[in-house]
């Protein structure tokens, strides 16, 4: 009897454990958790995608009949590049960075039309489309001189375009802008030409100043000669004699200051001491 009781007890215990395990499995399959920064969309096998969005926390569902799909609704960065043509047919390389998130109330519609990877399917294509459309409105040099205006146009156009897909863009920025090799060479050649033009202007201006100075100097010499001629005609040779005496006095003063000149007591000769040592 004791053996039969033990077998019966163990059998009942196994059944209870099996039932408890099955119950726990069923309960666990009927629960799902939505973490912070996430939302869930339920798919029902009979009704399809349910229009209500499920918030954070632990929720119940009907096993096998319903299945949750989790969306991350936090802002996420995306970067993509584009090669676009300008209005003057120059090619530029642009890199765009956007911060995007889905419209929470439109998550069921997003799931129906785009799926979980909605941003990877939409943002690169509309980003390239908007960049090409905006860049084509400007010349290559205007992309630098009017960069704030270009960025504003890209931001407005991309935000409006993303709204058609129920995507919210918190920020749009052009992080990189570079030109093709041909345009870079053209810019360098233009700078060299501008420098040569400035140098030519300087040479011309300098020559003009020298010409004016020569004219003024010639006019001064002509005026001086005229005055001397008039003075000579008025005073005769006395003016010339006066100038000769003044020149002789200046020469004598210069020689007197020189330590290598000796005067003889008589005569008009002077001796130059060469001081050869």
Coordinates of N, CA, C and O in Angstrom, one line a residue, residues 147-261:
X147 N 25.1 80.0 -47.7 CA 24.9 78.7 -47.1 C 23.8 78.7 -46.1 O 23.0 77.7 -46.0
X148 N 23.6 79.7 -45.2 CA 22.4 79.7 -44.3 C 21.1 79.6 -45.0 O 20.2 78.9 -44.6
X149 N 21.0 80.3 -46.2 CA 19.8 80.3 -46.9 C 19.6 78.9 -47.6 O 18.4 78.4 -47.6
X150 N 20.6 78.3 -48.1 CA 20.5 77.0 -48.6 C 20.1 76.0 -47.6 O 19.3 75.1 -47.8
X151 N 20.7 76.1 -46.4 CA 20.4 75.1 -45.3 C 18.9 75.3 -44.9 O 18.2 74.3 -44.7
X152 N 18.4 76.5 -44.9 CA 17.0 76.7 -44.5 C 16.1 76.1 -45.5 O 15.1 75.5 -45.2
X153 N 16.4 76.3 -46.8 CA 15.6 75.7 -47.9 C 15.6 74.2 -47.8 O 14.5 73.5 -47.9
X154 N 16.7 73.6 -47.5 CA 16.8 72.1 -47.4 C 16.0 71.7 -46.2 O 15.3 70.7 -46.3
X155 N 16.1 72.4 -45.1 CA 15.4 72.0 -43.9 C 13.9 72.1 -44.1 O 13.2 71.1 -43.8
X156 N 13.4 73.2 -44.6 CA 12.0 73.3 -44.8 C 11.4 72.3 -45.8 O 10.4 71.7 -45.6
X157 N 12.1 72.1 -46.9 CA 11.7 71.1 -47.9 C 11.7 69.7 -47.4 O 10.7 68.9 -47.6
X158 N 12.7 69.3 -46.6 CA 12.8 68.0 -46.1 C 11.8 67.7 -45.0 O 11.2 66.6 -45.0
X159 N 11.5 68.7 -44.2 CA 10.5 68.5 -43.1 C 9.1 68.3 -43.7 O 8.4 67.4 -43.3
X160 N 8.9 69.1 -44.7 CA 7.6 69.0 -45.4 C 7.4 67.7 -46.1 O 6.4 67.1 -46.1
X161 N 8.5 67.2 -46.7 CA 8.5 65.9 -47.5 C 8.4 64.8 -46.5 O 7.6 63.8 -46.8
X162 N 9.0 64.8 -45.4 CA 9.0 63.7 -44.4 C 7.6 63.6 -43.7 O 7.2 62.5 -43.3
X163 N 6.9 64.7 -43.6 CA 5.6 64.7 -43.0 C 4.6 63.9 -43.8 O 3.7 63.3 -43.3
X164 N 4.9 63.8 -45.1 CA 4.0 62.9 -46.0 C 4.1 61.4 -45.6 O 3.2 60.7 -45.9
X165 N 5.2 61.1 -44.9 CA 5.4 59.7 -44.5 C 5.2 59.5 -43.0 O 5.7 58.5 -42.4
X166 N 4.6 60.5 -42.3 CA 4.4 60.5 -40.9 C 5.7 60.4 -40.1 O 5.8 59.7 -39.0
X167 N 6.7 61.1 -40.6 CA 8.0 61.2 -39.9 C 8.3 62.6 -39.5 O 8.1 63.5 -40.3
X168 N 8.7 62.8 -38.2 CA 9.0 64.1 -37.7 C 10.5 64.3 -37.7 O 11.3 63.4 -37.2
X169 N 11.0 65.4 -38.3 CA 12.4 65.7 -38.3 C 12.7 66.9 -37.3 O 12.2 68.0 -37.4
X170 N 13.4 66.6 -36.2 CA 13.8 67.6 -35.2 C 14.9 68.5 -35.6 O 15.0 69.6 -35.1
X171 N 15.8 68.0 -36.5 CA 16.9 68.9 -36.9 C 17.4 68.4 -38.3 O 17.4 67.1 -38.5
X172 N 17.8 69.3 -39.1 CA 18.4 69.0 -40.4 C 19.6 69.9 -40.6 O 19.5 71.1 -40.4
X173 N 20.7 69.4 -41.0 CA 21.9 70.2 -41.1 C 22.8 69.6 -42.2 O 23.0 68.4 -42.4
X174 N 23.4 70.6 -42.9 CA 24.5 70.2 -43.9 C 25.8 70.2 -43.2 O 26.3 71.2 -42.8
X175 N 26.4 69.0 -43.1 CA 27.6 68.9 -42.3 C 28.9 68.9 -43.2 O 30.0 69.1 -42.7
X176 N 28.7 68.7 -44.5 CA 29.9 68.7 -45.3 C 29.5 69.2 -46.7 O 28.5 68.8 -47.2
X177 N 30.4 70.0 -47.3 CA 30.2 70.5 -48.7 C 31.6 70.6 -49.3 O 32.5 71.2 -48.9
X178 N 31.7 69.9 -50.5 CA 33.0 70.0 -51.2 C 32.6 70.0 -52.7 O 31.6 69.5 -53.2
X179 N 33.6 70.5 -53.5 CA 33.4 70.7 -54.9 C 34.2 69.7 -55.7 O 35.2 69.1 -55.1
X180 N 33.9 69.5 -57.0 CA 34.7 68.6 -57.8 C 36.0 69.2 -58.2 O 36.3 70.4 -57.9
X181 N 36.9 68.4 -58.7 CA 38.3 68.8 -59.0 C 38.3 69.9 -60.1 O 39.1 70.8 -59.9
X182 N 37.4 69.9 -61.1 CA 37.4 70.9 -62.1 C 37.1 72.3 -61.5 O 37.7 73.3 -61.8
X183 N 36.1 72.3 -60.6 CA 35.7 73.6 -60.0 C 36.8 74.1 -59.1 O 37.1 75.3 -59.1
X184 N 37.5 73.2 -58.4 CA 38.5 73.6 -57.5 C 39.7 74.2 -58.3 O 40.2 75.3 -57.9
X185 N 40.0 73.6 -59.4 CA 41.1 74.2 -60.3 C 40.6 75.6 -60.8 O 41.4 76.5 -60.9
X186 N 39.3 75.7 -61.2 CA 38.8 77.0 -61.7 C 38.9 78.0 -60.7 O 39.3 79.2 -61.0
X187 N 38.6 77.7 -59.4 CA 38.7 78.7 -58.3 C 40.1 79.1 -58.1 O 40.4 80.3 -57.9
X188 N 41.0 78.2 -58.1 CA 42.4 78.5 -58.0 C 42.9 79.4 -59.1 O 43.7 80.4 -58.8
X189 N 42.6 79.1 -60.3 CA 43.0 79.9 -61.5 C 42.4 81.3 -61.3 O 43.0 82.3 -61.7
X190 N 41.2 81.4 -60.9 CA 40.5 82.7 -60.7 C 41.3 83.5 -59.7 O 41.5 84.7 -59.8
X191 N 41.7 82.9 -58.6 CA 42.4 83.6 -57.5 C 43.7 84.1 -58.1 O 44.1 85.2 -57.8
X192 N 44.4 83.3 -58.8 CA 45.7 83.7 -59.4 C 45.5 84.9 -60.4 O 46.3 85.8 -60.3
X193 N 44.4 84.8 -61.2 CA 44.2 85.9 -62.1 C 43.8 87.2 -61.4 O 44.3 88.3 -61.8
X194 N 43.1 87.1 -60.3 CA 42.8 88.3 -59.5 C 44.1 88.9 -58.9 O 44.2 90.1 -58.8
X195 N 45.0 88.0 -58.4 CA 46.2 88.5 -57.8 C 47.1 89.2 -58.9 O 47.7 90.2 -58.7
X196 N 47.1 88.6 -60.1 CA 47.8 89.2 -61.2 C 47.2 90.6 -61.6 O 47.9 91.5 -61.9
X197 N 45.9 90.6 -61.6 CA 45.2 91.9 -61.9 C 45.5 93.0 -60.9 O 45.8 94.1 -61.2
X198 N 45.5 92.6 -59.6 CA 45.9 93.5 -58.5 C 47.3 94.0 -58.7 O 47.6 95.2 -58.5
X199 N 48.2 93.1 -59.0 CA 49.6 93.4 -59.2 C 49.8 94.4 -60.4 O 50.6 95.4 -60.3
X200 N 49.1 94.1 -61.5 CA 49.1 95.0 -62.6 C 48.6 96.4 -62.3 O 49.2 97.4 -62.7
X201 N 47.5 96.5 -61.5 CA 47.0 97.8 -61.1 C 48.0 98.5 -60.3 O 48.2 99.8 -60.4
X202 N 48.8 97.8 -59.4 CA 49.8 98.5 -58.6 C 50.9 99.0 -59.5 O 51.4 100.1 -59.2
X203 N 51.3 98.2 -60.4 CA 52.4 98.7 -61.3 C 52.0 99.9 -62.1 O 52.8 100.9 -62.3
X204 N 50.8 99.9 -62.6 CA 50.3 101.0 -63.4 C 50.2 102.3 -62.5 O 50.6 103.4 -62.9
X205 N 49.7 102.1 -61.2 CA 49.6 103.2 -60.3 C 51.0 103.8 -60.0 O 51.2 105.0 -59.9
X206 N 51.9 102.9 -59.8 CA 53.3 103.3 -59.5 C 53.9 104.1 -60.6 O 54.6 105.1 -60.4
X207 N 53.7 103.6 -61.9 CA 54.2 104.3 -63.0 C 53.6 105.7 -63.2 O 54.3 106.6 -63.5
X208 N 52.3 105.7 -62.9 CA 51.6 107.0 -62.9 C 52.2 108.0 -61.9 O 52.4 109.2 -62.2
X209 N 52.4 107.5 -60.7 CA 53.0 108.4 -59.7 C 54.4 108.9 -60.1 O 54.8 110.1 -59.9
X210 N 55.2 108.0 -60.6 CA 56.5 108.3 -61.1 C 56.5 109.4 -62.2 O 57.3 110.3 -62.3
X211 N 55.5 109.2 -63.1 CA 55.4 110.2 -64.2 C 55.0 111.5 -63.7 O 55.6 112.6 -64.1
X212 N 54.1 111.6 -62.7 CA 53.7 112.8 -62.1 C 54.8 113.5 -61.4 O 55.1 114.7 -61.5
X213 N 55.6 112.7 -60.7 CA 56.8 113.2 -60.0 C 57.8 113.8 -60.9 O 58.4 114.8 -60.7
X214 N 58.0 113.1 -62.1 CA 59.0 113.6 -63.1 C 58.5 114.9 -63.7 O 59.3 115.9 -63.9
X215 N 57.2 115.0 -63.9 CA 56.6 116.3 -64.4 C 56.8 117.4 -63.5 O 57.3 118.5 -63.8
X216 N 56.5 117.1 -62.2 CA 56.7 118.2 -61.2 C 58.1 118.6 -61.0 O 58.4 119.8 -60.9
X217 N 59.0 117.6 -61.0 CA 60.5 117.9 -60.9 C 60.9 118.7 -62.1 O 61.7 119.7 -61.9
X218 N 60.5 118.4 -63.3 CA 60.9 119.1 -64.5 C 60.4 120.5 -64.4 O 61.0 121.5 -64.8
X219 N 59.1 120.7 -64.0 CA 58.5 122.0 -63.9 C 59.3 122.8 -62.9 O 59.5 124.0 -63.1
X220 N 59.7 122.2 -61.7 CA 60.5 122.9 -60.7 C 61.8 123.4 -61.3 O 62.3 124.5 -61.1
X221 N 62.5 122.5 -62.0 CA 63.8 122.9 -62.6 C 63.7 124.0 -63.6 O 64.5 124.9 -63.7
X222 N 62.6 123.9 -64.4 CA 62.3 124.9 -65.4 C 62.1 126.2 -64.8 O 62.6 127.3 -65.2
X223 N 61.3 126.2 -63.7 CA 61.0 127.5 -63.0 C 62.2 128.1 -62.4 O 62.5 129.3 -62.4
X224 N 63.1 127.1 -61.8 CA 64.3 127.6 -61.2 C 65.3 128.2 -62.3 O 65.9 129.3 -62.1
X225 N 65.4 127.6 -63.4 CA 66.2 128.1 -64.5 C 65.7 129.5 -65.0 O 66.5 130.4 -65.3
X226 N 64.4 129.6 -65.0 CA 63.8 130.8 -65.5 C 64.1 131.9 -64.5 O 64.4 133.1 -64.9
X227 N 64.0 131.6 -63.2 CA 64.3 132.7 -62.2 C 65.7 133.1 -62.2 O 66.1 134.3 -62.1
X228 N 66.6 132.1 -62.4 CA 68.1 132.4 -62.5 C 68.3 133.3 -63.7 O 69.1 134.2 -63.7
X229 N 67.7 132.9 -64.8 CA 67.9 133.7 -66.1 C 67.4 135.1 -65.9 O 68.1 136.1 -66.3
X230 N 66.3 135.3 -65.2 CA 65.7 136.6 -65.0 C 66.6 137.4 -64.1 O 66.9 138.6 -64.3
X231 N 67.1 136.7 -63.0 CA 68.0 137.4 -62.1 C 69.3 137.8 -62.7 O 69.9 138.9 -62.5
X232 N 69.8 137.0 -63.6 CA 71.1 137.3 -64.3 C 70.9 138.5 -65.3 O 71.7 139.4 -65.4
X233 N 69.8 138.5 -65.9 CA 69.5 139.6 -66.8 C 69.3 140.9 -66.1 O 69.7 142.0 -66.6
X234 N 68.8 140.8 -64.9 CA 68.6 142.0 -64.1 C 69.9 142.5 -63.5 O 70.2 143.7 -63.5
X235 N 70.7 141.6 -62.8 CA 71.9 142.0 -62.0 C 73.1 141.9 -62.8 O 74.2 142.2 -62.3
X236 N 73.1 141.3 -64.0 CA 74.4 141.1 -64.7 C 75.2 139.9 -64.2 O 74.6 139.0 -63.7
X237 N 76.6 140.1 -64.3 CA 77.4 139.0 -63.9 C 77.7 139.0 -62.4 O 78.4 138.1 -61.8
X238 N 77.1 140.0 -61.7 CA 77.4 140.1 -60.2 C 76.7 138.8 -59.5 O 77.3 138.3 -58.5
X239 N 75.6 138.4 -60.0 CA 74.9 137.2 -59.4 C 75.8 136.0 -59.5 O 76.0 135.2 -58.6
X240 N 76.4 135.8 -60.7 CA 77.2 134.6 -61.0 C 78.5 134.7 -60.1 O 78.9 133.7 -59.5
X241 N 79.0 135.9 -60.0 CA 80.2 136.0 -59.1 C 79.9 135.7 -57.7 O 80.7 135.1 -56.9
X242 N 78.7 136.2 -57.2 CA 78.3 135.9 -55.8 C 78.1 134.4 -55.6 O 78.6 133.9 -54.6
X243 N 77.5 133.7 -56.6 CA 77.4 132.3 -56.4 C 78.8 131.6 -56.4 O 79.0 130.6 -55.7
X244 N 79.8 132.1 -57.2 CA 81.1 131.5 -57.2 C 81.8 131.7 -55.9 O 82.4 130.8 -55.4
X245 N 81.6 132.8 -55.3 CA 82.2 133.1 -54.0 C 81.6 132.2 -52.9 O 82.3 131.7 -52.0
X246 N 80.3 132.1 -53.0 CA 79.6 131.2 -52.0 C 80.1 129.7 -52.1 O 80.3 129.0 -51.1
X247 N 80.2 129.3 -53.4 CA 80.7 127.9 -53.6 C 82.1 127.7 -53.1 O 82.5 126.7 -52.4
X248 N 83.0 128.8 -53.3 CA 84.4 128.7 -52.8 C 84.4 128.7 -51.3 O 85.2 127.9 -50.7
X249 N 83.6 129.5 -50.7 CA 83.5 129.5 -49.2 C 83.1 128.1 -48.7 O 83.7 127.6 -47.7
X250 N 82.2 127.5 -49.3 CA 81.7 126.2 -48.9 C 82.8 125.1 -49.0 O 83.0 124.3 -48.1
X251 N 83.6 125.2 -50.1 CA 84.7 124.2 -50.3 C 85.8 124.5 -49.3 O 86.3 123.5 -48.7
X252 N 86.1 125.7 -49.0 CA 87.1 126.0 -48.1 C 86.7 125.6 -46.7 O 87.5 125.0 -45.9
X253 N 85.4 125.7 -46.3 CA 85.0 125.3 -45.0 C 85.1 123.7 -44.9 O 85.5 123.2 -43.8
X254 N 84.8 123.0 -46.0 CA 84.9 121.6 -46.0 C 86.3 121.1 -45.8 O 86.6 120.2 -45.0
X255 N 87.3 121.8 -46.5 CA 88.7 121.4 -46.4 C 89.2 121.7 -45.1 O 90.1 121.0 -44.5
X256 N 88.8 122.8 -44.5 CA 89.3 123.2 -43.1 C 88.9 122.2 -42.1 O 89.7 122.0 -41.1
X257 N 87.8 121.5 -42.3 CA 87.4 120.5 -41.3 C 88.1 119.2 -41.4 O 88.0 118.3 -40.6
X258 N 88.8 119.0 -42.5 CA 89.5 117.7 -42.8 C 90.8 117.7 -42.1 O 91.7 118.6 -42.2
X259 N 91.2 116.6 -41.3 CA 92.5 116.6 -40.6 C 93.6 116.2 -41.5 O 94.8 116.3 -41.1
X260 N 93.4 115.9 -42.8 CA 94.4 115.5 -43.7 C 94.8 116.6 -44.7 O 95.5 116.4 -45.7
X261 N 94.4 117.8 -44.4 CA 94.8 119.0 -45.2 C 95.6 120.0 -44.5 O 95.2 120.4 -43.3

